[in-house]
mmCIF file of C-alpha atoms in Angstrom:
data_model
loop_
_atom_site.group_PDB
_atom_site.id
_atom_site.type_symbol
_atom_site.label_atom_id
_atom_site.label_comp_id
_atom_site.label_asym_id
_atom_site.label_seq_id
_atom_site.Cartn_x
_atom_site.Cartn_y
_atom_site.Cartn_z
ATOM 1 C CA GLY A 1 0.000 0.000 0.000
ATOM 2 C CA GLU A 2 0.866 3.677 -0.042
ATOM 3 C CA ASN A 3 3.589 5.046 2.241
ATOM 4 C CA VAL A 4 4.194 8.774 2.741
ATOM 5 C CA GLU A 5 7.444 10.106 4.197
ATOM 6 C CA GLN A 6 7.630 13.740 5.359
ATOM 7 C CA HIS A 7 10.714 15.845 6.172
ATOM 8 C CA PRO A 8 11.771 17.637 8.249
ATOM 9 C CA SER A 9 9.889 16.772 11.427
ATOM 10 C CA THR A 10 10.625 20.233 12.854
ATOM 11 C CA LEU A 11 11.504 23.483 11.100
ATOM 12 C CA SER A 12 12.344 26.843 12.611
ATOM 13 C CA VAL A 13 12.584 29.989 10.480
ATOM 14 C CA GLN A 14 12.774 33.726 11.010
ATOM 15 C CA GLU A 15 9.753 35.812 10.144
ATOM 16 C CA GLY A 16 9.930 36.788 6.476
ATOM 17 C CA ASP A 17 12.010 33.788 5.443
ATOM 18 C CA SER A 18 10.738 30.957 3.286
ATOM 19 C CA ALA A 19 9.901 27.456 4.538
ATOM 20 C CA VAL A 20 9.931 24.245 2.515
ATOM 21 C CA ILE A 21 8.498 20.898 3.575
ATOM 22 C CA LYS A 22 9.056 17.812 1.448
ATOM 23 C CA CYS A 23 7.142 14.557 1.084
ATOM 24 C CA THR A 24 7.695 11.383 -0.876
ATOM 25 C CA TYR A 25 5.134 8.725 -1.722
ATOM 26 C CA SER A 26 5.446 5.145 -2.874
ATOM 27 C CA ASP A 27 2.347 4.330 -4.955
ATOM 28 C CA SER A 28 2.657 5.545 -8.537
ATOM 29 C CA ALA A 29 -1.142 5.308 -8.856
ATOM 30 C CA SER A 30 -1.670 8.122 -6.321
ATOM 31 C CA ASN A 31 -3.122 11.199 -8.001
ATOM 32 C CA TYR A 32 -4.268 13.570 -5.246
ATOM 33 C CA PHE A 33 -1.927 15.329 -2.800
ATOM 34 C CA PRO A 34 -3.384 17.661 -0.160
ATOM 35 C CA TRP A 35 -1.626 19.644 2.567
ATOM 36 C CA TYR A 36 -3.234 20.240 5.942
ATOM 37 C CA LYS A 37 -2.349 22.752 8.654
ATOM 38 C CA GLN A 38 -3.063 21.962 12.291
ATOM 39 C CA GLU A 39 -2.976 24.723 14.881
ATOM 40 C CA LEU A 40 -2.606 23.885 18.551
ATOM 41 C CA GLY A 41 -5.751 22.309 19.967
ATOM 42 C CA LYS A 42 -7.541 22.286 16.624
ATOM 43 C CA GLY A 43 -8.311 19.783 13.911
ATOM 44 C CA PRO A 44 -6.317 19.830 10.645
ATOM 45 C CA GLN A 45 -7.488 22.211 7.945
ATOM 46 C CA LEU A 46 -6.839 21.950 4.214
ATOM 47 C CA ILE A 47 -4.598 24.742 2.935
ATOM 48 C CA ILE A 48 -3.789 23.616 -0.608
ATOM 49 C CA ASP A 49 -3.949 20.506 -2.763
ATOM 50 C CA ILE A 50 -2.620 19.381 -6.106
ATOM 51 C CA ARG A 51 -3.644 16.705 -8.551
ATOM 52 C CA SER A 52 -1.318 14.651 -10.697
ATOM 53 C CA ASN A 53 -2.213 16.437 -13.929
ATOM 54 C CA VAL A 54 -0.408 19.631 -12.828
ATOM 55 C CA GLY A 55 3.121 20.274 -11.627
ATOM 56 C CA GLU A 56 2.615 23.386 -9.497
ATOM 57 C CA LYS A 57 -0.156 25.301 -7.789
ATOM 58 C CA LYS A 58 -0.032 28.636 -5.945
ATOM 59 C CA ASP A 59 -2.323 30.380 -3.525
ATOM 60 C CA GLN A 60 -0.931 33.703 -2.293
ATOM 61 C CA ARG A 61 2.121 32.869 -0.122
ATOM 62 C CA ILE A 62 1.676 29.116 -0.405
ATOM 63 C CA ALA A 63 2.711 26.893 -3.305
ATOM 64 C CA VAL A 64 2.902 23.167 -3.863
ATOM 65 C CA THR A 65 5.036 21.403 -6.456
ATOM 66 C CA LEU A 66 4.708 17.828 -7.658
ATOM 67 C CA ASN A 67 7.284 15.635 -9.378
ATOM 68 C CA LYS A 68 5.486 12.465 -10.466
ATOM 69 C CA THR A 69 8.587 10.836 -11.873
ATOM 70 C CA ALA A 70 10.456 11.132 -8.602
ATOM 71 C CA LYS A 71 7.253 10.638 -6.563
ATOM 72 C CA HIS A 72 7.750 13.643 -4.362
ATOM 73 C CA PHE A 73 5.856 16.838 -3.636
ATOM 74 C CA SER A 74 6.720 19.922 -1.608
ATOM 75 C CA LEU A 75 5.029 22.773 0.237
ATOM 76 C CA HIS A 76 6.588 26.223 -0.074
ATOM 77 C CA ILE A 77 5.615 29.091 2.220
ATOM 78 C CA THR A 78 7.099 32.484 1.380
ATOM 79 C CA GLU A 79 7.320 35.559 3.599
ATOM 80 C CA THR A 80 6.511 33.512 6.673
ATOM 81 C CA GLN A 81 4.554 35.111 9.505
ATOM 82 C CA PRO A 82 4.145 34.077 13.161
ATOM 83 C CA GLU A 83 0.604 32.872 12.397
ATOM 84 C CA ASP A 84 2.108 30.290 10.024
ATOM 85 C CA SER A 85 3.436 28.466 13.111
ATOM 86 C CA ALA A 86 1.627 25.118 13.210
ATOM 87 C CA VAL A 87 2.011 21.442 12.326
ATOM 88 C CA TYR A 88 1.741 20.718 8.608
ATOM 89 C CA PHE A 89 0.744 17.340 7.180
ATOM 90 C CA CYS A 90 1.115 16.138 3.639
ATOM 91 C CA ALA A 91 -1.037 13.305 2.327
ATOM 92 C CA ALA A 92 -1.439 11.137 -0.745
ATOM 93 C CA ASN A 93 -4.461 9.180 -1.814
ATOM 94 C CA SER A 94 -4.239 5.439 -1.877
ATOM 95 C CA PRO A 95 -6.231 3.956 -4.758
ATOM 96 C CA LYS A 96 -5.754 0.603 -3.089
ATOM 97 C CA ASN A 97 -7.699 0.200 0.093
ATOM 98 C CA TYR A 98 -7.744 -1.656 3.361
ATOM 99 C CA GLY A 99 -10.552 -4.010 2.419
ATOM 100 C CA GLY A 100 -13.313 -1.490 1.821
ATOM 101 C CA SER A 101 -14.775 -0.181 -1.375
ATOM 102 C CA GLN A 102 -12.694 2.965 -1.795
ATOM 103 C CA GLY A 103 -9.143 4.133 -1.289
ATOM 104 C CA ASN A 104 -8.160 6.645 1.354
ATOM 105 C CA LEU A 105 -5.689 9.363 2.259
ATOM 106 C CA ILE A 106 -2.375 8.353 3.778
ATOM 107 C CA PHE A 107 -0.820 11.101 5.894
ATOM 108 C CA GLY A 108 2.798 11.929 6.558
ATOM 109 C CA LYS A 109 3.905 12.210 10.179
ATOM 110 C CA GLY A 110 3.859 15.992 10.215
ATOM 111 C CA THR A 111 6.263 18.956 10.358
ATOM 112 C CA LYS A 112 6.170 21.377 13.254
ATOM 113 C CA LEU A 113 6.915 24.814 11.821
ATOM 114 C CA SER A 114 7.967 27.611 14.166
ATOM 115 C CA VAL A 115 8.233 31.153 12.836
ATOM 116 C CA LYS A 116 10.260 33.427 15.095
ATOM 117 C CA PRO A 117 9.320 37.102 15.129
ATOM 118 C CA ASN B 1 -22.229 26.702 10.660
ATOM 119 C CA ALA B 2 -20.916 24.336 13.314
ATOM 120 C CA GLY B 3 -19.180 22.064 10.772
ATOM 121 C CA VAL B 4 -18.039 18.851 12.470
ATOM 122 C CA THR B 5 -18.841 18.510 16.150
ATOM 123 C CA GLN B 6 -17.293 15.851 18.389
ATOM 124 C CA THR B 7 -18.177 14.889 21.928
ATOM 125 C CA PRO B 8 -16.722 14.517 24.455
ATOM 126 C CA LYS B 9 -13.595 16.684 24.105
ATOM 127 C CA PHE B 10 -11.814 14.920 26.955
ATOM 128 C CA GLN B 11 -12.313 11.516 28.570
ATOM 129 C CA VAL B 12 -10.392 9.363 31.029
ATOM 130 C CA LEU B 13 -11.153 5.660 31.137
ATOM 131 C CA LYS B 14 -9.878 2.692 33.068
ATOM 132 C CA THR B 15 -8.652 -0.375 31.195
ATOM 133 C CA GLY B 16 -11.610 -2.527 30.182
ATOM 134 C CA GLN B 17 -14.220 0.225 30.285
ATOM 135 C CA SER B 18 -16.269 1.045 27.211
ATOM 136 C CA MET B 19 -17.249 4.353 25.700
ATOM 137 C CA THR B 20 -18.625 5.921 22.547
ATOM 138 C CA LEU B 21 -17.297 9.003 20.790
ATOM 139 C CA GLN B 22 -19.995 10.933 18.994
ATOM 140 C CA CYS B 23 -19.611 12.915 15.796
ATOM 141 C CA ALA B 24 -22.086 14.988 13.821
ATOM 142 C CA GLN B 25 -21.718 17.144 10.712
ATOM 143 C CA ASP B 26 -24.124 19.741 9.380
ATOM 144 C CA MET B 27 -22.685 20.112 5.863
ATOM 145 C CA ASN B 28 -24.773 17.352 4.222
ATOM 146 C CA HIS B 29 -21.601 15.430 3.446
ATOM 147 C CA ASN B 30 -21.759 11.855 2.231
ATOM 148 C CA SER B 31 -18.493 10.527 3.666
ATOM 149 C CA MET B 32 -17.352 10.471 7.282
ATOM 150 C CA TYR B 33 -14.169 9.235 8.950
ATOM 151 C CA TRP B 34 -12.537 8.496 12.260
ATOM 152 C CA TYR B 35 -8.786 9.086 12.633
ATOM 153 C CA ARG B 36 -6.448 8.757 15.571
ATOM 154 C CA GLN B 37 -3.427 10.992 16.071
ATOM 155 C CA ASP B 38 -0.454 9.867 18.121
ATOM 156 C CA PRO B 39 2.809 11.778 18.672
ATOM 157 C CA GLY B 40 5.161 11.261 15.739
ATOM 158 C CA MET B 41 2.638 9.055 13.917
ATOM 159 C CA GLY B 42 0.542 11.503 11.970
ATOM 160 C CA LEU B 43 -3.110 10.703 11.325
ATOM 161 C CA ARG B 44 -4.168 7.100 10.881
ATOM 162 C CA LEU B 45 -7.575 6.066 9.608
ATOM 163 C CA ILE B 46 -9.597 3.818 11.911
ATOM 164 C CA TYR B 47 -12.893 3.472 10.030
ATOM 165 C CA TYR B 48 -14.735 5.368 7.393
ATOM 166 C CA SER B 49 -18.207 5.535 5.912
ATOM 167 C CA ALA B 50 -18.444 6.415 2.250
ATOM 168 C CA SER B 51 -22.187 6.911 2.465
ATOM 169 C CA GLU B 52 -25.085 6.402 4.812
ATOM 170 C CA GLY B 53 -25.497 2.707 5.568
ATOM 171 C CA THR B 54 -21.934 1.679 4.726
ATOM 172 C CA THR B 55 -18.790 1.404 6.840
ATOM 173 C CA ASP B 56 -15.315 0.095 6.048
ATOM 174 C CA LYS B 57 -12.143 -0.605 7.967
ATOM 175 C CA GLY B 58 -9.195 1.695 7.676
ATOM 176 C CA GLU B 59 -5.563 1.241 8.635
ATOM 177 C CA VAL B 60 -6.009 0.569 12.382
ATOM 178 C CA PRO B 61 -9.519 -0.822 13.067
ATOM 179 C CA ASN B 62 -8.732 -3.368 15.795
ATOM 180 C CA GLY B 63 -10.464 -2.643 19.090
ATOM 181 C CA TYR B 64 -13.020 -0.262 17.573
ATOM 182 C CA ASN B 65 -16.518 -0.405 16.144
ATOM 183 C CA VAL B 66 -18.473 2.257 14.310
ATOM 184 C CA SER B 67 -22.052 3.108 13.493
ATOM 185 C CA ARG B 68 -23.259 5.422 10.766
ATOM 186 C CA LEU B 69 -26.493 6.325 12.501
ATOM 187 C CA ASN B 70 -27.758 8.553 9.682
ATOM 188 C CA LYS B 71 -26.219 10.926 7.164
ATOM 189 C CA ARG B 72 -25.207 13.398 9.880
ATOM 190 C CA GLU B 73 -23.850 11.136 12.598
ATOM 191 C CA PHE B 74 -20.954 8.675 12.819
ATOM 192 C CA SER B 75 -19.999 7.188 16.176
ATOM 193 C CA LEU B 76 -16.874 5.342 17.301
ATOM 194 C CA ARG B 77 -17.092 2.771 20.088
ATOM 195 C CA LEU B 78 -14.374 1.278 22.227
ATOM 196 C CA GLU B 79 -15.815 -1.918 23.726
ATOM 197 C CA SER B 80 -12.945 -2.687 26.113
ATOM 198 C CA ALA B 81 -10.479 0.181 26.302
ATOM 199 C CA ALA B 82 -6.733 -0.510 26.441
ATOM 200 C CA PRO B 83 -3.842 1.846 27.272
ATOM 201 C CA SER B 84 -2.730 1.570 23.622
ATOM 202 C CA GLN B 85 -5.920 3.407 22.689
ATOM 203 C CA THR B 86 -4.788 6.536 24.505
ATOM 204 C CA SER B 87 -4.806 9.069 21.687
ATOM 205 C CA VAL B 88 -6.479 12.096 20.189
ATOM 206 C CA TYR B 89 -9.396 11.078 17.987
ATOM 207 C CA PHE B 90 -10.594 13.172 15.075
ATOM 208 C CA CYS B 91 -13.808 12.838 13.172
ATOM 209 C CA ALA B 92 -13.925 14.223 9.633
ATOM 210 C CA SER B 93 -16.361 14.496 6.772
ATOM 211 C CA SER B 94 -16.178 15.163 3.048
ATOM 212 C CA ARG B 95 -18.681 15.862 0.311
ATOM 213 C CA THR B 96 -17.059 13.551 -2.199
ATOM 214 C CA GLY B 97 -15.160 10.312 -1.704
ATOM 215 C CA PRO B 98 -12.054 10.072 0.447
ATOM 216 C CA ASN B 99 -9.601 10.244 -2.415
ATOM 217 C CA THR B 100 -10.514 13.482 -4.050
ATOM 218 C CA GLY B 101 -12.205 15.923 -1.733
ATOM 219 C CA GLU B 102 -11.411 18.201 1.164
ATOM 220 C CA LEU B 103 -11.744 16.647 4.590
ATOM 221 C CA PHE B 104 -13.338 18.823 7.278
ATOM 222 C CA PHE B 105 -12.133 17.858 10.745
ATOM 223 C CA GLY B 106 -13.638 18.302 14.152
ATOM 224 C CA GLU B 107 -11.580 19.709 17.012
ATOM 225 C CA GLY B 108 -10.694 16.311 18.424
ATOM 226 C CA SER B 109 -11.438 14.140 21.450
ATOM 227 C CA ARG B 110 -8.546 13.466 23.804
ATOM 228 C CA LEU B 111 -8.843 10.010 25.357
ATOM 229 C CA THR B 112 -6.664 8.662 28.140
ATOM 230 C CA VAL B 113 -6.879 5.006 29.155
ATOM 231 C CA LEU B 114 -5.289 4.200 32.511
#
């Protein structure tokens, strides 16, 4: 089945710097790659996603890139702000499943981003 | 809108006790999920329900049961709690299937099993 590796596990940057989080996946059939942000005491929230028919997607200060050949995708945050401090999770869909009728998302283990003012 | 609501937010159990985590969504979503989150382990799927009346096992279903009571509600039951089930549990829902649509998460239920 699908396996998603996420690096680094912690990342500390100065306000205004850029932050990059990288993920690799194992199943070449995966075609949907979302990123979730989890603030302290809250549930994860989708911030951006990308599908396998595009290589890059941007939304203001956030961008995601996808390299299907290498099976890796990355989250880029520019001009970081203290409110970007959170845990970020990448995920990949798993067309294979655990015995049910549909595949599911497989999450990376998360990156704790700290933005220092 | 409330979105996804989970109860209780905190619970302490003794080994062997049972309990049910409740989840309700008000977004008319078809699919609902239960995840557990452990330090350094990310989010792992316990069970999901692609539509009302159906449930399927996820990655870590052992020790849990679920009920999709209606389109709005999806409950998770621990019949005989074990310390290994100490975790933060998240319920989520999505309009489309699990592979292609945004998941909306609740705020979590922190469970401690002594």
